[in-house]
Amino acid sequence: MNAMFRGKAWSFGFRTAVILYFVCLIILPVTGIYVQSFSEGIASFLASVFDPLAWKAVFLTAKLAMIATIVNVIFGTITGWVLVRYTFPGRRLLNSVVDLPFALPTAVGGLLILLLLGPGSLVGGWAEKLGSPLVFHEPAIVLAMVFVTFPFVIRGVQPLLEEMDQSQEEAAYTMGTSRARTFLTVIFPSMLPGIVSGAMLAFSRGLAEFGAVVLVAGNIPGKTLVASVYIFGEIESNNQQGAAAVSVILLTMSFLILWTVNNVAARRFQR
């Protein structure tokens, strides 16, 4: 009886500790941002959100994050397919390197892009001569977002390909179906949930990227100033309410994306 009581006490204490940890780490900071954004009234909130520099920064960030997501969907799907379906020398190493953006500080990623594509580099020098500089312009921002979000689609696709029953694929080939049609009708629908969830996570991560972007963006208001750098600038200018207001927009977008991802995952689990 005492052992059962102690077991229940331990279980209750463990659950309480987890809930408190979650509240302190997630709930309170998120609530604080929303409270701070409306601290000076809704009129001040709307003025901060609809400030021309603010909404241009948010729009630019969403546009570039979408471009980076499309790039990741295309190349991430291909990479996931190759890692699962083909065996070749260095496959394990390549599979490990995929997670490098998760382990590498994002500022280091931005520095790598700056060194590889900057005016002093070979590629950057060619781009300058062609009149299309890369660093401190939108292409560098997209590349930085692609770098930090590269693993999401790959890791979303890989488990689905590994779990997929290949008997349906073989049956389609036996019936004379072409490889392209088999991919579109049999393989791609199985991969689609992973592609969608990975793409949404990549887009959400791209919206909030700061470390890799700040080094290569140029931070020109209305042209290369992204939302995360704008928020940092507002804090540096002692405008915490304005920074919180723009943060709320990004935070709400991320919540909607995560909710959609969870729904996609739940539907896949039910199937």
PDB file of C-alpha atoms in Angstrom:
ATOM      1  CA  MET A   1       0.000   0.000   0.000  1.00  0.00           C
ATOM      2  CA  ASN A   2       2.829   2.357   0.941  1.00  0.00           C
ATOM      3  CA  ALA A   3       4.673   1.441  -2.255  1.00  0.00           C
ATOM      4  CA  MET A   4       1.573   2.276  -4.297  1.00  0.00           C
ATOM      5  CA  PHE A   5       1.208   5.589  -2.482  1.00  0.00           C
ATOM      6  CA  ARG A   6       4.877   6.448  -3.058  1.00  0.00           C
ATOM      7  CA  GLY A   7       4.491   5.529  -6.731  1.00  0.00           C
ATOM      8  CA  LYS A   8       1.516   7.861  -7.120  1.00  0.00           C
ATOM      9  CA  ALA A   9       3.380  10.622  -5.256  1.00  0.00           C
ATOM     10  CA  TRP A  10       6.393  10.259  -7.553  1.00  0.00           C
ATOM     11  CA  SER A  11       4.122  10.277 -10.603  1.00  0.00           C
ATOM     12  CA  PHE A  12       2.309  13.404  -9.404  1.00  0.00           C
ATOM     13  CA  GLY A  13       5.572  15.168  -8.581  1.00  0.00           C
ATOM     14  CA  PHE A  14       7.066  14.255 -11.958  1.00  0.00           C
ATOM     15  CA  ARG A  15       4.041  15.538 -13.868  1.00  0.00           C
ATOM     16  CA  THR A  16       3.983  18.729 -11.800  1.00  0.00           C
ATOM     17  CA  ALA A  17       7.681  19.360 -12.500  1.00  0.00           C
ATOM     18  CA  VAL A  18       7.154  18.858 -16.233  1.00  0.00           C
ATOM     19  CA  ILE A  19       4.156  21.218 -16.277  1.00  0.00           C
ATOM     20  CA  LEU A  20       6.039  23.879 -14.303  1.00  0.00           C
ATOM     21  CA  TYR A  21       9.019  23.543 -16.645  1.00  0.00           C
ATOM     22  CA  PHE A  22       6.748  23.927 -19.672  1.00  0.00           C
ATOM     23  CA  VAL A  23       4.964  26.928 -18.138  1.00  0.00           C
ATOM     24  CA  CYS A  24       8.189  28.716 -17.200  1.00  0.00           C
ATOM     25  CA  LEU A  25       9.963  27.976 -20.476  1.00  0.00           C
ATOM     26  CA  ILE A  26       7.128  28.466 -22.985  1.00  0.00           C
ATOM     27  CA  ILE A  27       3.867  29.821 -21.590  1.00  0.00           C
ATOM     28  CA  LEU A  28       5.182  32.739 -19.522  1.00  0.00           C
ATOM     29  CA  PRO A  29       7.574  34.154 -22.180  1.00  0.00           C
ATOM     30  CA  VAL A  30       4.946  33.854 -24.927  1.00  0.00           C
ATOM     31  CA  THR A  31       2.310  35.464 -22.717  1.00  0.00           C
ATOM     32  CA  GLY A  32       4.780  38.216 -21.857  1.00  0.00           C
ATOM     33  CA  ILE A  33       5.264  39.050 -25.530  1.00  0.00           C
ATOM     34  CA  TYR A  34       1.530  39.372 -26.111  1.00  0.00           C
ATOM     35  CA  VAL A  35       1.092  41.478 -22.965  1.00  0.00           C
ATOM     36  CA  GLN A  36       4.011  43.740 -23.904  1.00  0.00           C
ATOM     37  CA  SER A  37       2.691  44.247 -27.439  1.00  0.00           C
ATOM     38  CA  PHE A  38      -0.608  45.609 -26.085  1.00  0.00           C
ATOM     39  CA  SER A  39       0.922  47.406 -23.093  1.00  0.00           C
ATOM     40  CA  GLU A  40       0.326  50.854 -24.601  1.00  0.00           C
ATOM     41  CA  GLY A  41      -3.120  50.077 -25.987  1.00  0.00           C
ATOM     42  CA  ILE A  42      -4.482  48.628 -29.188  1.00  0.00           C
ATOM     43  CA  ALA A  43      -3.977  51.908 -31.062  1.00  0.00           C
ATOM     44  CA  SER A  44      -0.254  51.828 -30.348  1.00  0.00           C
ATOM     45  CA  PHE A  45      -0.150  48.142 -31.317  1.00  0.00           C
ATOM     46  CA  LEU A  46      -1.792  48.820 -34.676  1.00  0.00           C
ATOM     47  CA  ALA A  47       0.481  51.804 -35.267  1.00  0.00           C
ATOM     48  CA  SER A  48       3.542  49.619 -34.645  1.00  0.00           C
ATOM     49  CA  VAL A  49       2.269  46.788 -36.852  1.00  0.00           C
ATOM     50  CA  PHE A  50       1.267  49.044 -39.754  1.00  0.00           C
ATOM     51  CA  ASP A  51       4.413  51.124 -39.632  1.00  0.00           C
ATOM     52  CA  PRO A  52       5.717  51.042 -43.237  1.00  0.00           C
ATOM     53  CA  LEU A  53       9.119  49.661 -42.232  1.00  0.00           C
ATOM     54  CA  ALA A  54       7.516  47.001 -40.016  1.00  0.00           C
ATOM     55  CA  TRP A  55       5.066  45.545 -42.512  1.00  0.00           C
ATOM     56  CA  LYS A  56       7.622  45.759 -45.316  1.00  0.00           C
ATOM     57  CA  ALA A  57      10.048  43.786 -43.145  1.00  0.00           C
ATOM     58  CA  VAL A  58       7.392  41.163 -42.363  1.00  0.00           C
ATOM     59  CA  PHE A  59       6.312  40.921 -46.014  1.00  0.00           C
ATOM     60  CA  LEU A  60       9.916  40.592 -47.216  1.00  0.00           C
ATOM     61  CA  THR A  61      10.622  37.930 -44.603  1.00  0.00           C
ATOM     62  CA  ALA A  62       7.539  35.915 -45.577  1.00  0.00           C
ATOM     63  CA  LYS A  63       8.403  36.185 -49.278  1.00  0.00           C
ATOM     64  CA  LEU A  64      12.024  35.090 -48.864  1.00  0.00           C
ATOM     65  CA  ALA A  65      11.071  32.343 -46.402  1.00  0.00           C
ATOM     66  CA  MET A  66       8.583  31.019 -48.965  1.00  0.00           C
ATOM     67  CA  ILE A  67      11.265  30.980 -51.679  1.00  0.00           C
ATOM     68  CA  ALA A  68      13.659  29.166 -49.338  1.00  0.00           C
ATOM     69  CA  THR A  69      10.908  26.681 -48.486  1.00  0.00           C
ATOM     70  CA  ILE A  70      10.246  25.931 -52.160  1.00  0.00           C
ATOM     71  CA  VAL A  71      13.969  25.326 -52.708  1.00  0.00           C
ATOM     72  CA  ASN A  72      14.043  23.018 -49.687  1.00  0.00           C
ATOM     73  CA  VAL A  73      10.967  21.117 -50.845  1.00  0.00           C
ATOM     74  CA  ILE A  74      12.553  20.389 -54.222  1.00  0.00           C
ATOM     75  CA  PHE A  75      16.078  19.536 -53.137  1.00  0.00           C
ATOM     76  CA  GLY A  76      15.083  18.146 -49.743  1.00  0.00           C
ATOM     77  CA  THR A  77      12.713  15.647 -51.337  1.00  0.00           C
ATOM     78  CA  ILE A  78      15.366  14.592 -53.849  1.00  0.00           C
ATOM     79  CA  THR A  79      17.999  14.267 -51.112  1.00  0.00           C
ATOM     80  CA  GLY A  80      15.692  12.219 -48.879  1.00  0.00           C
ATOM     81  CA  TRP A  81      14.854   9.943 -51.811  1.00  0.00           C
ATOM     82  CA  VAL A  82      18.534   9.372 -52.662  1.00  0.00           C
ATOM     83  CA  LEU A  83      19.519   8.689 -49.033  1.00  0.00           C
ATOM     84  CA  VAL A  84      16.792   6.061 -48.632  1.00  0.00           C
ATOM     85  CA  ARG A  85      16.650   4.405 -52.047  1.00  0.00           C
ATOM     86  CA  TYR A  86      20.321   4.342 -53.091  1.00  0.00           C
ATOM     87  CA  THR A  87      23.496   2.897 -51.615  1.00  0.00           C
ATOM     88  CA  PHE A  88      26.775   4.631 -52.433  1.00  0.00           C
ATOM     89  CA  PRO A  89      30.128   5.414 -50.801  1.00  0.00           C
ATOM     90  CA  GLY A  90      29.800   8.193 -48.238  1.00  0.00           C
ATOM     91  CA  ARG A  91      26.058   7.707 -47.775  1.00  0.00           C
ATOM     92  CA  ARG A  92      26.294   7.513 -43.982  1.00  0.00           C
ATOM     93  CA  LEU A  93      28.497  10.584 -43.848  1.00  0.00           C
ATOM     94  CA  LEU A  94      26.095  12.528 -46.040  1.00  0.00           C
ATOM     95  CA  ASN A  95      23.180  11.401 -43.878  1.00  0.00           C
ATOM     96  CA  SER A  96      24.998  12.723 -40.815  1.00  0.00           C
ATOM     97  CA  VAL A  97      25.957  16.018 -42.455  1.00  0.00           C
ATOM     98  CA  VAL A  98      22.268  16.711 -43.157  1.00  0.00           C
ATOM     99  CA  ASP A  99      21.791  17.584 -39.479  1.00  0.00           C
ATOM    100  CA  LEU A 100      24.782  19.958 -39.411  1.00  0.00           C
ATOM    101  CA  PRO A 101      22.606  23.130 -39.558  1.00  0.00           C
ATOM    102  CA  PHE A 102      20.926  21.974 -36.327  1.00  0.00           C
ATOM    103  CA  ALA A 103      24.272  21.657 -34.521  1.00  0.00           C
ATOM    104  CA  LEU A 104      26.136  24.569 -36.078  1.00  0.00           C
ATOM    105  CA  PRO A 105      25.562  28.063 -34.629  1.00  0.00           C
ATOM    106  CA  THR A 106      23.552  30.026 -37.160  1.00  0.00           C
ATOM    107  CA  ALA A 107      25.984  32.944 -36.967  1.00  0.00           C
ATOM    108  CA  VAL A 108      28.710  30.586 -38.192  1.00  0.00           C
ATOM    109  CA  GLY A 109      26.465  29.642 -41.117  1.00  0.00           C
ATOM    110  CA  GLY A 110      26.058  33.314 -41.979  1.00  0.00           C
ATOM    111  CA  LEU A 111      29.810  33.823 -41.767  1.00  0.00           C
ATOM    112  CA  LEU A 112      30.383  30.872 -44.125  1.00  0.00           C
ATOM    113  CA  ILE A 113      28.004  32.391 -46.676  1.00  0.00           C
ATOM    114  CA  LEU A 114      29.706  35.759 -46.278  1.00  0.00           C
ATOM    115  CA  LEU A 115      33.128  34.232 -46.913  1.00  0.00           C
ATOM    116  CA  LEU A 116      31.989  32.100 -49.850  1.00  0.00           C
ATOM    117  CA  LEU A 117      29.824  34.670 -51.626  1.00  0.00           C
ATOM    118  CA  GLY A 118      31.208  37.991 -50.403  1.00  0.00           C
ATOM    119  CA  PRO A 119      32.816  40.555 -52.698  1.00  0.00           C
ATOM    120  CA  GLY A 120      36.274  39.150 -51.939  1.00  0.00           C
ATOM    121  CA  SER A 121      35.389  35.574 -52.903  1.00  0.00           C
ATOM    122  CA  LEU A 122      35.616  33.998 -56.359  1.00  0.00           C
ATOM    123  CA  VAL A 123      31.837  33.552 -56.764  1.00  0.00           C
ATOM    124  CA  GLY A 124      31.067  36.897 -55.214  1.00  0.00           C
ATOM    125  CA  GLY A 125      33.579  38.621 -57.468  1.00  0.00           C
ATOM    126  CA  TRP A 126      31.996  37.101 -60.577  1.00  0.00           C
ATOM    127  CA  ALA A 127      28.549  38.155 -59.389  1.00  0.00           C
ATOM    128  CA  GLU A 128      29.789  41.697 -58.801  1.00  0.00           C
ATOM    129  CA  LYS A 129      31.205  41.860 -62.341  1.00  0.00           C
ATOM    130  CA  LEU A 130      27.891  40.621 -63.762  1.00  0.00           C
ATOM    131  CA  GLY A 131      26.053  43.341 -61.864  1.00  0.00           C
ATOM    132  CA  SER A 132      24.185  40.917 -59.597  1.00  0.00           C
ATOM    133  CA  PRO A 133      25.877  40.981 -56.177  1.00  0.00           C
ATOM    134  CA  LEU A 134      24.800  38.214 -53.821  1.00  0.00           C
ATOM    135  CA  VAL A 135      25.779  39.261 -50.305  1.00  0.00           C
ATOM    136  CA  PHE A 136      23.759  42.105 -48.738  1.00  0.00           C
ATOM    137  CA  HIS A 137      20.963  41.358 -51.195  1.00  0.00           C
ATOM    138  CA  GLU A 138      17.970  39.007 -51.264  1.00  0.00           C
ATOM    139  CA  PRO A 139      19.813  35.951 -52.725  1.00  0.00           C
ATOM    140  CA  ALA A 140      22.102  35.791 -49.699  1.00  0.00           C
ATOM    141  CA  ILE A 141      19.133  35.983 -47.338  1.00  0.00           C
ATOM    142  CA  VAL A 142      17.403  33.132 -49.159  1.00  0.00           C
ATOM    143  CA  LEU A 143      20.595  31.070 -49.060  1.00  0.00           C
ATOM    144  CA  ALA A 144      20.953  31.680 -45.313  1.00  0.00           C
ATOM    145  CA  MET A 145      17.342  30.565 -44.766  1.00  0.00           C
ATOM    146  CA  VAL A 146      17.875  27.489 -46.952  1.00  0.00           C
ATOM    147  CA  PHE A 147      20.961  26.581 -44.926  1.00  0.00           C
ATOM    148  CA  VAL A 148      19.305  26.720 -41.505  1.00  0.00           C
ATOM    149  CA  THR A 149      16.111  24.936 -42.677  1.00  0.00           C
ATOM    150  CA  PHE A 150      17.736  22.338 -44.929  1.00  0.00           C
ATOM    151  CA  PRO A 151      17.113  19.247 -42.719  1.00  0.00           C
ATOM    152  CA  PHE A 152      13.375  19.675 -42.144  1.00  0.00           C
ATOM    153  CA  VAL A 153      12.019  18.309 -45.428  1.00  0.00           C
ATOM    154  CA  ILE A 154      14.664  15.578 -45.618  1.00  0.00           C
ATOM    155  CA  ARG A 155      13.910  14.298 -42.134  1.00  0.00           C
ATOM    156  CA  GLY A 156      10.189  14.535 -42.836  1.00  0.00           C
ATOM    157  CA  VAL A 157      10.435  12.451 -46.012  1.00  0.00           C
ATOM    158  CA  GLN A 158      12.939   9.800 -44.928  1.00  0.00           C
ATOM    159  CA  PRO A 159      10.794   7.902 -42.359  1.00  0.00           C
ATOM    160  CA  LEU A 160       7.857   7.731 -44.761  1.00  0.00           C
ATOM    161  CA  LEU A 161      10.017   6.284 -47.524  1.00  0.00           C
ATOM    162  CA  GLU A 162      11.546   3.775 -45.104  1.00  0.00           C
ATOM    163  CA  GLU A 163       8.114   2.654 -43.842  1.00  0.00           C
ATOM    164  CA  MET A 164       6.456   2.568 -47.262  1.00  0.00           C
ATOM    165  CA  ASP A 165       5.345  -0.839 -48.489  1.00  0.00           C
ATOM    166  CA  GLN A 166       7.163  -1.333 -51.786  1.00  0.00           C
ATOM    167  CA  SER A 167       4.783  -4.080 -52.882  1.00  0.00           C
ATOM    168  CA  GLN A 168       2.403  -1.457 -54.301  1.00  0.00           C
ATOM    169  CA  GLU A 169       5.243   0.114 -56.244  1.00  0.00           C
ATOM    170  CA  GLU A 170       6.334  -3.283 -57.592  1.00  0.00           C
ATOM    171  CA  ALA A 171       2.737  -4.134 -58.496  1.00  0.00           C
ATOM    172  CA  ALA A 172       2.469  -0.911 -60.486  1.00  0.00           C
ATOM    173  CA  TYR A 173       5.638  -1.764 -62.408  1.00  0.00           C
ATOM    174  CA  THR A 174       4.333  -5.289 -63.045  1.00  0.00           C
ATOM    175  CA  MET A 175       1.161  -3.840 -64.553  1.00  0.00           C
ATOM    176  CA  GLY A 176       3.271  -1.836 -66.990  1.00  0.00           C
ATOM    177  CA  THR A 177       2.931   1.560 -65.314  1.00  0.00           C
ATOM    178  CA  SER A 178       5.746   3.941 -66.158  1.00  0.00           C
ATOM    179  CA  ARG A 179       8.171   5.093 -63.476  1.00  0.00           C
ATOM    180  CA  ALA A 180       6.893   8.670 -63.645  1.00  0.00           C
ATOM    181  CA  ARG A 181       3.262   7.618 -63.251  1.00  0.00           C
ATOM    182  CA  THR A 182       4.137   5.192 -60.457  1.00  0.00           C
ATOM    183  CA  PHE A 183       5.952   7.969 -58.611  1.00  0.00           C
ATOM    184  CA  LEU A 184       3.030  10.388 -58.972  1.00  0.00           C
ATOM    185  CA  THR A 185       0.260   7.924 -58.076  1.00  0.00           C
ATOM    186  CA  VAL A 186       1.921   5.550 -55.589  1.00  0.00           C
ATOM    187  CA  ILE A 187       5.072   7.024 -54.075  1.00  0.00           C
ATOM    188  CA  PHE A 188       4.392  10.756 -53.955  1.00  0.00           C
ATOM    189  CA  PRO A 189       1.088  10.490 -51.995  1.00  0.00           C
ATOM    190  CA  SER A 190       2.947   8.532 -49.308  1.00  0.00           C
ATOM    191  CA  MET A 191       5.659  11.175 -49.152  1.00  0.00           C
ATOM    192  CA  LEU A 192       3.308  14.159 -49.215  1.00  0.00           C
ATOM    193  CA  PRO A 193       2.584  14.412 -45.453  1.00  0.00           C
ATOM    194  CA  GLY A 194       6.316  14.515 -44.706  1.00  0.00           C
ATOM    195  CA  ILE A 195       6.905  17.076 -47.436  1.00  0.00           C
ATOM    196  CA  VAL A 196       4.079  19.297 -46.170  1.00  0.00           C
ATOM    197  CA  SER A 197       5.061  19.116 -42.505  1.00  0.00           C
ATOM    198  CA  GLY A 198       8.753  19.622 -43.304  1.00  0.00           C
ATOM    199  CA  ALA A 199       7.948  22.578 -45.562  1.00  0.00           C
ATOM    200  CA  MET A 200       5.801  24.251 -42.911  1.00  0.00           C
ATOM    201  CA  LEU A 201       8.465  23.821 -40.251  1.00  0.00           C
ATOM    202  CA  ALA A 202      11.082  25.179 -42.652  1.00  0.00           C
ATOM    203  CA  PHE A 203       8.912  28.204 -43.433  1.00  0.00           C
ATOM    204  CA  SER A 204       8.283  28.868 -39.743  1.00  0.00           C
ATOM    205  CA  ARG A 205      11.998  28.573 -38.980  1.00  0.00           C
ATOM    206  CA  GLY A 206      12.866  30.877 -41.868  1.00  0.00           C
ATOM    207  CA  LEU A 207      10.503  33.548 -40.540  1.00  0.00           C
ATOM    208  CA  ALA A 208      12.376  33.764 -37.266  1.00  0.00           C
ATOM    209  CA  GLU A 209      15.977  33.345 -38.463  1.00  0.00           C
ATOM    210  CA  PHE A 210      18.360  35.995 -37.174  1.00  0.00           C
ATOM    211  CA  GLY A 211      21.927  34.758 -36.684  1.00  0.00           C
ATOM    212  CA  ALA A 212      22.636  33.644 -40.250  1.00  0.00           C
ATOM    213  CA  VAL A 213      20.643  36.451 -41.856  1.00  0.00           C
ATOM    214  CA  VAL A 214      21.972  39.462 -39.968  1.00  0.00           C
ATOM    215  CA  LEU A 215      25.492  38.983 -41.372  1.00  0.00           C
ATOM    216  CA  VAL A 216      24.457  38.811 -45.035  1.00  0.00           C
ATOM    217  CA  ALA A 217      21.250  40.859 -45.275  1.00  0.00           C
ATOM    218  CA  GLY A 218      22.581  44.385 -45.557  1.00  0.00           C
ATOM    219  CA  ASN A 219      19.669  45.579 -43.388  1.00  0.00           C
ATOM    220  CA  ILE A 220      18.509  48.238 -45.827  1.00  0.00           C
ATOM    221  CA  PRO A 221      15.027  49.414 -44.700  1.00  0.00           C
ATOM    222  CA  GLY A 222      12.359  48.402 -47.181  1.00  0.00           C
ATOM    223  CA  LYS A 223      14.796  46.314 -49.268  1.00  0.00           C
ATOM    224  CA  THR A 224      16.820  43.811 -47.231  1.00  0.00           C
ATOM    225  CA  LEU A 225      15.625  44.476 -43.680  1.00  0.00           C
ATOM    226  CA  VAL A 226      13.947  41.262 -42.468  1.00  0.00           C
ATOM    227  CA  ALA A 227      11.591  41.046 -39.507  1.00  0.00           C
ATOM    228  CA  SER A 228      13.997  39.500 -36.998  1.00  0.00           C
ATOM    229  CA  VAL A 229      16.618  42.190 -37.639  1.00  0.00           C
ATOM    230  CA  TYR A 230      13.905  44.871 -37.486  1.00  0.00           C
ATOM    231  CA  ILE A 231      12.845  43.560 -34.070  1.00  0.00           C
ATOM    232  CA  PHE A 232      16.453  43.673 -32.882  1.00  0.00           C
ATOM    233  CA  GLY A 233      16.751  47.249 -34.110  1.00  0.00           C
ATOM    234  CA  GLU A 234      13.590  48.274 -32.262  1.00  0.00           C
ATOM    235  CA  ILE A 235      14.938  46.815 -29.031  1.00  0.00           C
ATOM    236  CA  GLU A 236      18.232  48.650 -29.577  1.00  0.00           C
ATOM    237  CA  SER A 237      16.163  51.827 -30.027  1.00  0.00           C
ATOM    238  CA  ASN A 238      14.411  51.139 -26.707  1.00  0.00           C
ATOM    239  CA  ASN A 239      11.061  50.552 -28.417  1.00  0.00           C
ATOM    240  CA  GLN A 240      10.144  47.287 -26.730  1.00  0.00           C
ATOM    241  CA  GLN A 241       6.429  47.658 -27.478  1.00  0.00           C
ATOM    242  CA  GLY A 242       7.102  48.030 -31.203  1.00  0.00           C
ATOM    243  CA  ALA A 243       9.437  45.039 -31.178  1.00  0.00           C
ATOM    244  CA  ALA A 244       6.841  42.962 -29.322  1.00  0.00           C
ATOM    245  CA  ALA A 245       4.091  43.966 -31.758  1.00  0.00           C
ATOM    246  CA  VAL A 246       6.030  42.658 -34.761  1.00  0.00           C
ATOM    247  CA  SER A 247       7.074  39.600 -32.747  1.00  0.00           C
ATOM    248  CA  VAL A 248       3.402  38.814 -32.141  1.00  0.00           C
ATOM    249  CA  ILE A 249       2.806  38.648 -35.893  1.00  0.00           C
ATOM    250  CA  LEU A 250       5.622  36.145 -36.399  1.00  0.00           C
ATOM    251  CA  LEU A 251       4.630  34.222 -33.288  1.00  0.00           C
ATOM    252  CA  THR A 252       0.998  33.933 -34.378  1.00  0.00           C
ATOM    253  CA  MET A 253       2.047  32.763 -37.826  1.00  0.00           C
ATOM    254  CA  SER A 254       4.287  30.126 -36.243  1.00  0.00           C
ATOM    255  CA  PHE A 255       1.454  28.935 -33.989  1.00  0.00           C
ATOM    256  CA  LEU A 256      -0.856  28.523 -36.983  1.00  0.00           C
ATOM    257  CA  ILE A 257       1.841  26.607 -38.863  1.00  0.00           C
ATOM    258  CA  LEU A 258       2.538  24.281 -35.934  1.00  0.00           C
ATOM    259  CA  TRP A 259      -1.176  23.667 -35.476  1.00  0.00           C
ATOM    260  CA  THR A 260      -1.451  22.726 -39.149  1.00  0.00           C
ATOM    261  CA  VAL A 261       1.587  20.431 -38.899  1.00  0.00           C
ATOM    262  CA  ASN A 262       0.096  18.668 -35.882  1.00  0.00           C
ATOM    263  CA  ASN A 263      -3.181  18.164 -37.751  1.00  0.00           C
ATOM    264  CA  VAL A 264      -1.329  16.693 -40.732  1.00  0.00           C
ATOM    265  CA  ALA A 265       0.605  14.363 -38.435  1.00  0.00           C
ATOM    266  CA  ALA A 266      -2.567  13.327 -36.589  1.00  0.00           C
ATOM    267  CA  ARG A 267      -4.353  12.487 -39.831  1.00  0.00           C
ATOM    268  CA  ARG A 268      -1.378  10.460 -41.033  1.00  0.00           C
ATOM    269  CA  PHE A 269      -1.346   8.555 -37.717  1.00  0.00           C
ATOM    270  CA  GLN A 270      -5.074   7.808 -37.995  1.00  0.00           C
ATOM    271  CA  ARG A 271      -4.563   6.413 -41.484  1.00  0.00           C
TER     272      ARG A 271
END
